[in-house]
C-alpha cells in the first residue's frame, strides 16, 4: 500500500470515489505516471516532473495542476467550476473528464520544455 492509498482511504465519501475515478483516468491517459505525496496532496509525476495533484475539500474536490499558469488557459466558468490561484475546485460527485484531464496535463507538460 502506498502513501497515496493511505491518503485516499482517509477521505470522506463521495469525494474518495470521485477522486479515485480521477486517479484512474489519469493513469489511463498517462500509463507512465508515478504517484507520491507532494505538498500534502496525492500527486502524479512523469520522470520527477509533477503534473497533477488531487485532494478532498469539505464540500468538494480539488485538482492541482502544479502550476499557477495552467488554469489561466482553461475556461473554468464555462465548465461550471471555480478556482483558486493554484487549484481547480469541482463537485464532490462529478469527476473531471478525460478530455479536461488531458488538456490540463498537456498544458503542464508544455511548461517542462
GROMACS .gro file of N, CA and C in nm:
model
  339
    1UNK      N    1   0.084  -0.118   0.000
    1UNK     CA    2   0.000   0.000   0.000
    1UNK      C    3   0.089   0.125   0.000
    2UNK      N    4   0.055   0.219  -0.085
    2UNK     CA    5   0.134   0.342  -0.095
    2UNK      C    6   0.080   0.449  -0.002
    3UNK      N    7   0.157   0.554   0.016
    3UNK     CA    8   0.109   0.666   0.095
    3UNK      C    9  -0.011   0.733   0.028
    4UNK      N   10  -0.018   0.726  -0.105
    4UNK     CA   11  -0.135   0.780  -0.176
    4UNK      C   12  -0.258   0.697  -0.141
    5UNK      N   13  -0.243   0.565  -0.135
    5UNK     CA   14  -0.355   0.480  -0.097
    5UNK      C   15  -0.404   0.516   0.043
    6UNK      N   16  -0.312   0.536   0.136
    6UNK     CA   17  -0.347   0.575   0.272
    6UNK      C   18  -0.419   0.708   0.274
    7UNK      N   19  -0.366   0.804   0.199
    7UNK     CA   20  -0.427   0.937   0.188
    7UNK      C   21  -0.570   0.925   0.134
    8UNK      N   22  -0.588   0.845   0.031
    8UNK     CA   23  -0.720   0.830  -0.031
    8UNK      C   24  -0.818   0.763   0.067
    9UNK      N   25  -0.772   0.666   0.141
    9UNK     CA   26  -0.860   0.596   0.237
    9UNK      C   27  -0.914   0.691   0.344
   10UNK      N   28  -0.842   0.795   0.373
   10UNK     CA   29  -0.882   0.888   0.479
   10UNK      C   30  -0.986   0.990   0.433
   11UNK      N   31  -1.013   0.995   0.303
   11UNK     CA   32  -1.109   1.092   0.251
   11UNK      C   33  -1.252   1.045   0.276
   12UNK      N   34  -1.341   1.141   0.295
   12UNK     CA   35  -1.482   1.105   0.311
   12UNK      C   36  -1.544   1.070   0.175
   13UNK      N   37  -1.654   0.999   0.178
   13UNK     CA   38  -1.732   0.977   0.057
   13UNK      C   39  -1.829   1.092   0.041
   14UNK      N   40  -1.866   1.132  -0.078
   14UNK     CA   41  -1.833   1.071  -0.207
   14UNK      C   42  -1.702   1.121  -0.268
   15UNK      N   43  -1.632   1.211  -0.199
   15UNK     CA   44  -1.507   1.263  -0.254
   15UNK      C   45  -1.408   1.152  -0.287
   16UNK      N   46  -1.397   1.052  -0.201
   16UNK     CA   47  -1.300   0.945  -0.224
   16UNK      C   48  -1.326   0.874  -0.358
   17UNK      N   49  -1.450   0.838  -0.382
   17UNK     CA   50  -1.484   0.770  -0.508
   17UNK      C   51  -1.461   0.860  -0.628
   18UNK      N   52  -1.496   0.987  -0.615
   18UNK     CA   53  -1.477   1.083  -0.723
   18UNK      C   54  -1.329   1.097  -0.756
   19UNK      N   55  -1.247   1.113  -0.654
   19UNK     CA   56  -1.103   1.130  -0.676
   19UNK      C   57  -1.038   1.000  -0.721
   20UNK      N   58  -1.090   0.887  -0.679
   20UNK     CA   59  -1.038   0.759  -0.728
   20UNK      C   60  -1.064   0.747  -0.878
   21UNK      N   61  -1.178   0.795  -0.925
   21UNK     CA   62  -1.207   0.795  -1.068
   21UNK      C   63  -1.110   0.886  -1.142
   22UNK      N   64  -1.082   1.004  -1.087
   22UNK     CA   65  -0.984   1.095  -1.148
   22UNK      C   66  -0.848   1.028  -1.152
   23UNK      N   67  -0.810   0.964  -1.044
   23UNK     CA   68  -0.682   0.892  -1.037
   23UNK      C   69  -0.673   0.785  -1.147
   24UNK      N   70  -0.777   0.706  -1.162
   24UNK     CA   71  -0.779   0.602  -1.264
   24UNK      C   72  -0.774   0.660  -1.404
   25UNK      N   73  -0.844   0.770  -1.425
   25UNK     CA   74  -0.844   0.835  -1.557
   25UNK      C   75  -0.705   0.890  -1.590
   26UNK      N   76  -0.639   0.949  -1.493
   26UNK     CA   77  -0.504   0.999  -1.517
   26UNK      C   78  -0.411   0.884  -1.558
   27UNK      N   79  -0.421   0.772  -1.489
   27UNK     CA   80  -0.336   0.657  -1.522
   27UNK      C   81  -0.372   0.598  -1.658
   28UNK      N   82  -0.500   0.600  -1.694
   28UNK     CA   83  -0.541   0.550  -1.825
   28UNK      C   84  -0.485   0.639  -1.937
   29UNK      N   85  -0.486   0.769  -1.914
   29UNK     CA   86  -0.434   0.864  -2.014
   29UNK      C   87  -0.281   0.862  -2.022
   30UNK      N   88  -0.218   0.847  -1.908
   30UNK     CA   89  -0.072   0.854  -1.898
   30UNK      C   90  -0.021   0.734  -1.815
   31UNK      N   91  -0.010   0.618  -1.878
   31UNK     CA   92   0.031   0.498  -1.804
   31UNK      C   93   0.166   0.509  -1.733
   32UNK      N   94   0.251   0.600  -1.777
   32UNK     CA   95   0.383   0.615  -1.714
   32UNK      C   96   0.381   0.701  -1.588
   33UNK      N   97   0.266   0.756  -1.553
   33UNK     CA   98   0.257   0.840  -1.434
   33UNK      C   99   0.297   0.761  -1.310
   34UNK      N  100   0.371   0.826  -1.224
   34UNK     CA  101   0.403   0.770  -1.094
   34UNK      C  102   0.333   0.854  -0.988
   35UNK      N  103   0.307   0.795  -0.874
   35UNK     CA  104   0.235   0.862  -0.766
   35UNK      C  105   0.326   0.889  -0.648
   36UNK      N  106   0.287   0.990  -0.573
   36UNK     CA  107   0.355   1.021  -0.448
   36UNK      C  108   0.280   1.133  -0.379
   37UNK      N  109   0.319   1.163  -0.259
   37UNK     CA  110   0.262   1.277  -0.188
   37UNK      C  111   0.350   1.398  -0.217
   38UNK      N  112   0.288   1.508  -0.252
   38UNK     CA  113   0.361   1.630  -0.286
   38UNK      C  114   0.279   1.748  -0.235
   39UNK      N  115   0.338   1.833  -0.153
   39UNK     CA  116   0.267   1.946  -0.093
   39UNK      C  117   0.143   1.901  -0.017
   40UNK      N  118   0.145   1.781   0.039
   40UNK     CA  119   0.035   1.733   0.122
   40UNK      C  120  -0.085   1.679   0.047
   41UNK      N  121  -0.072   1.658  -0.084
   41UNK     CA  122  -0.181   1.601  -0.162
   41UNK      C  123  -0.132   1.480  -0.241
   42UNK      N  124  -0.225   1.396  -0.282
   42UNK     CA  125  -0.190   1.285  -0.371
   42UNK      C  126  -0.150   1.347  -0.503
   43UNK      N  127  -0.032   1.311  -0.552
   43UNK     CA  128   0.021   1.379  -0.671
   43UNK      C  129   0.078   1.279  -0.770
   44UNK      N  130   0.095   1.326  -0.892
   44UNK     CA  131   0.137   1.244  -1.004
   44UNK      C  132   0.251   1.311  -1.078
   45UNK      N  133   0.352   1.233  -1.116
   45UNK     CA  134   0.464   1.291  -1.187
   45UNK      C  135   0.511   1.198  -1.298
   46UNK      N  136   0.577   1.258  -1.395
   46UNK     CA  137   0.644   1.187  -1.503
   46UNK      C  138   0.791   1.219  -1.492
   47UNK      N  139   0.870   1.118  -1.465
   47UNK     CA  140   1.015   1.135  -1.451
   47UNK      C  141   1.052   1.248  -1.355
   48UNK      N  142   0.979   1.257  -1.245
   48UNK     CA  143   1.010   1.357  -1.143
   48UNK      C  144   0.949   1.494  -1.168
   49UNK      N  145   0.882   1.512  -1.280
   49UNK     CA  146   0.816   1.640  -1.310
   49UNK      C  147   0.669   1.629  -1.268
   50UNK      N  148   0.634   1.699  -1.161
   50UNK     CA  149   0.499   1.690  -1.105
   50UNK      C  150   0.398   1.756  -1.199
   51UNK      N  151   0.292   1.683  -1.232
   51UNK     CA  152   0.194   1.733  -1.329
   51UNK      C  153   0.055   1.751  -1.272
   52UNK      N  154   0.023   1.687  -1.160
   52UNK     CA  155  -0.112   1.698  -1.106
   52UNK      C  156  -0.116   1.655  -0.961
   53UNK      N  157  -0.213   1.708  -0.890
   53UNK     CA  158  -0.240   1.667  -0.754
   53UNK      C  159  -0.390   1.669  -0.731
   54UNK      N  160  -0.437   1.585  -0.638
   54UNK     CA  161  -0.580   1.581  -0.607
   54UNK      C  162  -0.599   1.573  -0.457
   55UNK      N  163  -0.710   1.629  -0.410
   55UNK     CA  164  -0.743   1.624  -0.268
   55UNK      C  165  -0.891   1.653  -0.250
   56UNK      N  166  -0.943   1.608  -0.136
   56UNK     CA  167  -1.082   1.636  -0.099
   56UNK      C  168  -1.088   1.766  -0.021
   57UNK      N  169  -1.198   1.835  -0.039
   57UNK     CA  170  -1.232   1.951   0.043
   57UNK      C  171  -1.360   1.916   0.118
   58UNK      N  172  -1.395   1.995   0.215
   58UNK     CA  173  -1.515   1.968   0.293
   58UNK      C  174  -1.638   1.955   0.204
   59UNK      N  175  -1.648   2.044   0.107
   59UNK     CA  176  -1.768   2.046   0.023
   59UNK      C  177  -1.739   2.010  -0.123
   60UNK      N  178  -1.625   1.951  -0.152
   60UNK     CA  179  -1.594   1.916  -0.290
   60UNK      C  180  -1.457   1.855  -0.305
   61UNK      N  181  -1.402   1.871  -0.424
   61UNK     CA  182  -1.271   1.817  -0.457
   61UNK      C  183  -1.186   1.925  -0.523
   62UNK      N  184  -1.055   1.903  -0.518
   62UNK     CA  185  -0.962   1.996  -0.581
   62UNK      C  186  -0.864   1.921  -0.670
   63UNK      N  187  -0.831   1.985  -0.781
   63UNK     CA  188  -0.728   1.937  -0.872
   63UNK      C  189  -0.621   2.045  -0.876
   64UNK      N  190  -0.496   2.004  -0.853
   64UNK     CA  191  -0.384   2.098  -0.852
   64UNK      C  192  -0.297   2.072  -0.975
   65UNK      N  193  -0.288   2.168  -1.067
   65UNK     CA  194  -0.206   2.146  -1.186
   65UNK      C  195  -0.056   2.166  -1.164
   66UNK      N  196  -0.017   2.193  -1.041
   66UNK     CA  197   0.124   2.211  -1.004
   66UNK      C  198   0.187   2.331  -1.075
   67UNK      N  199   0.103   2.423  -1.117
   67UNK     CA  200   0.148   2.547  -1.181
   67UNK      C  201   0.032   2.646  -1.179
   68UNK      N  202   0.061   2.768  -1.141
   68UNK     CA  203  -0.043   2.870  -1.140
   68UNK      C  204  -0.086   2.916  -1.277
   69UNK      N  205  -0.007   2.885  -1.378
   69UNK     CA  206  -0.038   2.932  -1.514
   69UNK      C  207  -0.132   2.840  -1.591
   70UNK      N  208  -0.136   2.714  -1.558
   70UNK     CA  209  -0.216   2.618  -1.634
   70UNK      C  210  -0.364   2.657  -1.637
   71UNK      N  211  -0.418   2.692  -1.523
   71UNK     CA  212  -0.561   2.723  -1.516
   71UNK      C  213  -0.599   2.850  -1.591
   72UNK      N  214  -0.502   2.934  -1.621
   72UNK     CA  215  -0.529   3.055  -1.699
   72UNK      C  216  -0.571   3.021  -1.841
   73UNK      N  217  -0.544   2.900  -1.886
   73UNK     CA  218  -0.575   2.858  -2.023
   73UNK      C  219  -0.701   2.773  -2.033
   74UNK      N  220  -0.778   2.768  -1.925
   74UNK     CA  221  -0.900   2.688  -1.922
   74UNK      C  222  -1.016   2.777  -1.882
   75UNK      N  223  -1.128   2.767  -1.953
   75UNK     CA  224  -1.247   2.846  -1.922
   75UNK      C  225  -1.322   2.778  -1.807
   76UNK      N  226  -1.277   2.805  -1.687
   76UNK     CA  227  -1.330   2.740  -1.567
   76UNK      C  228  -1.478   2.768  -1.549
   77UNK      N  229  -1.518   2.891  -1.572
   77UNK     CA  230  -1.657   2.930  -1.554
   77UNK      C  231  -1.749   2.852  -1.648
   78UNK      N  232  -1.707   2.833  -1.772
   78UNK     CA  233  -1.788   2.758  -1.868
   78UNK      C  234  -1.804   2.613  -1.825
   79UNK      N  235  -1.709   2.562  -1.749
   79UNK     CA  236  -1.716   2.424  -1.700
   79UNK      C  237  -1.804   2.412  -1.576
   80UNK      N  238  -1.846   2.526  -1.520
   80UNK     CA  239  -1.929   2.525  -1.401
   80UNK      C  240  -1.849   2.495  -1.275
   81UNK      N  241  -1.721   2.529  -1.280
   81UNK     CA  242  -1.632   2.506  -1.166
   81UNK      C  243  -1.577   2.639  -1.118
   82UNK      N  244  -1.503   2.632  -1.009
   82UNK     CA  245  -1.436   2.751  -0.957
   82UNK      C  246  -1.288   2.720  -0.942
   83UNK      N  247  -1.213   2.826  -0.914
   83UNK     CA  248  -1.069   2.807  -0.897
   83UNK      C  249  -1.016   2.899  -0.789
   84UNK      N  250  -0.901   2.861  -0.741
   84UNK     CA  251  -0.821   2.948  -0.656
   84UNK      C  252  -0.697   2.979  -0.740
   85UNK      N  253  -0.599   3.042  -0.682
   85UNK     CA  254  -0.479   3.073  -0.760
   85UNK      C  255  -0.406   2.946  -0.803
   86UNK      N  256  -0.423   2.836  -0.731
   86UNK     CA  257  -0.349   2.716  -0.767
   86UNK      C  258  -0.430   2.588  -0.778
   87UNK      N  259  -0.564   2.599  -0.772
   87UNK     CA  260  -0.645   2.476  -0.775
   87UNK      C  261  -0.775   2.496  -0.851
   88UNK      N  262  -0.815   2.390  -0.917
   88UNK     CA  263  -0.946   2.381  -0.980
   88UNK      C  264  -1.036   2.310  -0.880
   89UNK      N  265  -1.148   2.372  -0.846
   89UNK     CA  266  -1.239   2.314  -0.749
   89UNK      C  267  -1.361   2.260  -0.823
   90UNK      N  268  -1.396   2.135  -0.792
   90UNK     CA  269  -1.508   2.073  -0.862
   90UNK      C  270  -1.595   1.995  -0.764
   91UNK      N  271  -1.713   1.957  -0.813
   91UNK     CA  272  -1.814   1.892  -0.728
   91UNK      C  273  -1.764   1.760  -0.671
   92UNK      N  274  -1.810   1.731  -0.552
   92UNK     CA  275  -1.765   1.610  -0.483
   92UNK      C  276  -1.814   1.481  -0.547
   93UNK      N  277  -1.910   1.492  -0.639
   93UNK     CA  278  -1.965   1.371  -0.700
   93UNK      C  279  -1.956   1.373  -0.854
   94UNK      N  280  -1.871   1.461  -0.909
   94UNK     CA  281  -1.857   1.471  -1.054
   94UNK      C  282  -1.709   1.473  -1.091
   95UNK      N  283  -1.653   1.357  -1.121
   95UNK     CA  284  -1.510   1.351  -1.155
   95UNK      C  285  -1.478   1.432  -1.281
   96UNK      N  286  -1.357   1.482  -1.289
   96UNK     CA  287  -1.312   1.551  -1.409
   96UNK      C  288  -1.310   1.453  -1.526
   97UNK      N  289  -1.345   1.504  -1.644
   97UNK     CA  290  -1.350   1.419  -1.763
   97UNK      C  291  -1.209   1.390  -1.813
   98UNK      N  292  -1.197   1.284  -1.892
   98UNK     CA  293  -1.068   1.252  -1.953
   98UNK      C  294  -1.023   1.365  -2.043
   99UNK      N  295  -1.117   1.427  -2.114
   99UNK     CA  296  -1.083   1.537  -2.205
   99UNK      C  297  -1.020   1.653  -2.128
  100UNK      N  298  -1.081   1.691  -2.017
  100UNK     CA  299  -1.026   1.801  -1.937
  100UNK      C  300  -0.893   1.762  -1.875
  101UNK      N  301  -0.883   1.641  -1.824
  101UNK     CA  302  -0.757   1.596  -1.765
  101UNK      C  303  -0.645   1.597  -1.868
  102UNK      N  304  -0.675   1.551  -1.988
  102UNK     CA  305  -0.573   1.552  -2.094
  102UNK      C  306  -0.527   1.695  -2.122
  103UNK      N  307  -0.621   1.788  -2.127
  103UNK     CA  308  -0.586   1.928  -2.153
  103UNK      C  309  -0.498   1.984  -2.040
  104UNK      N  310  -0.538   1.960  -1.917
  104UNK     CA  311  -0.463   2.012  -1.803
  104UNK      C  312  -0.321   1.957  -1.797
  105UNK      N  313  -0.308   1.827  -1.816
  105UNK     CA  314  -0.175   1.765  -1.810
  105UNK      C  315  -0.090   1.809  -1.930
  106UNK      N  316  -0.151   1.818  -2.047
  106UNK     CA  317  -0.078   1.863  -2.166
  106UNK      C  318  -0.024   2.004  -2.145
  107UNK      N  319  -0.107   2.093  -2.090
  107UNK     CA  320  -0.062   2.229  -2.061
  107UNK      C  321   0.054   2.229  -1.962
  108UNK      N  322   0.043   2.146  -1.861
  108UNK     CA  323   0.151   2.139  -1.762
  108UNK      C  324   0.279   2.083  -1.822
  109UNK      N  325   0.268   1.980  -1.903
  109UNK     CA  326   0.386   1.920  -1.965
  109UNK      C  327   0.456   2.017  -2.059
  110UNK      N  328   0.378   2.106  -2.121
  110UNK     CA  329   0.437   2.206  -2.211
  110UNK      C  330   0.529   2.301  -2.135
  111UNK      N  331   0.508   2.316  -2.006
  111UNK     CA  332   0.593   2.403  -1.924
  111UNK      C  333   0.729   2.340  -1.894
  112UNK      N  334   0.740   2.213  -1.915
  112UNK     CA  335   0.864   2.142  -1.884
  112UNK      C  336   0.975   2.173  -1.985
  113UNK      N  337   0.941   2.215  -2.100
  113UNK     CA  338   1.039   2.237  -2.207
  113UNK      C  339   1.126   2.356  -2.184
   0.00000   0.00000   0.00000
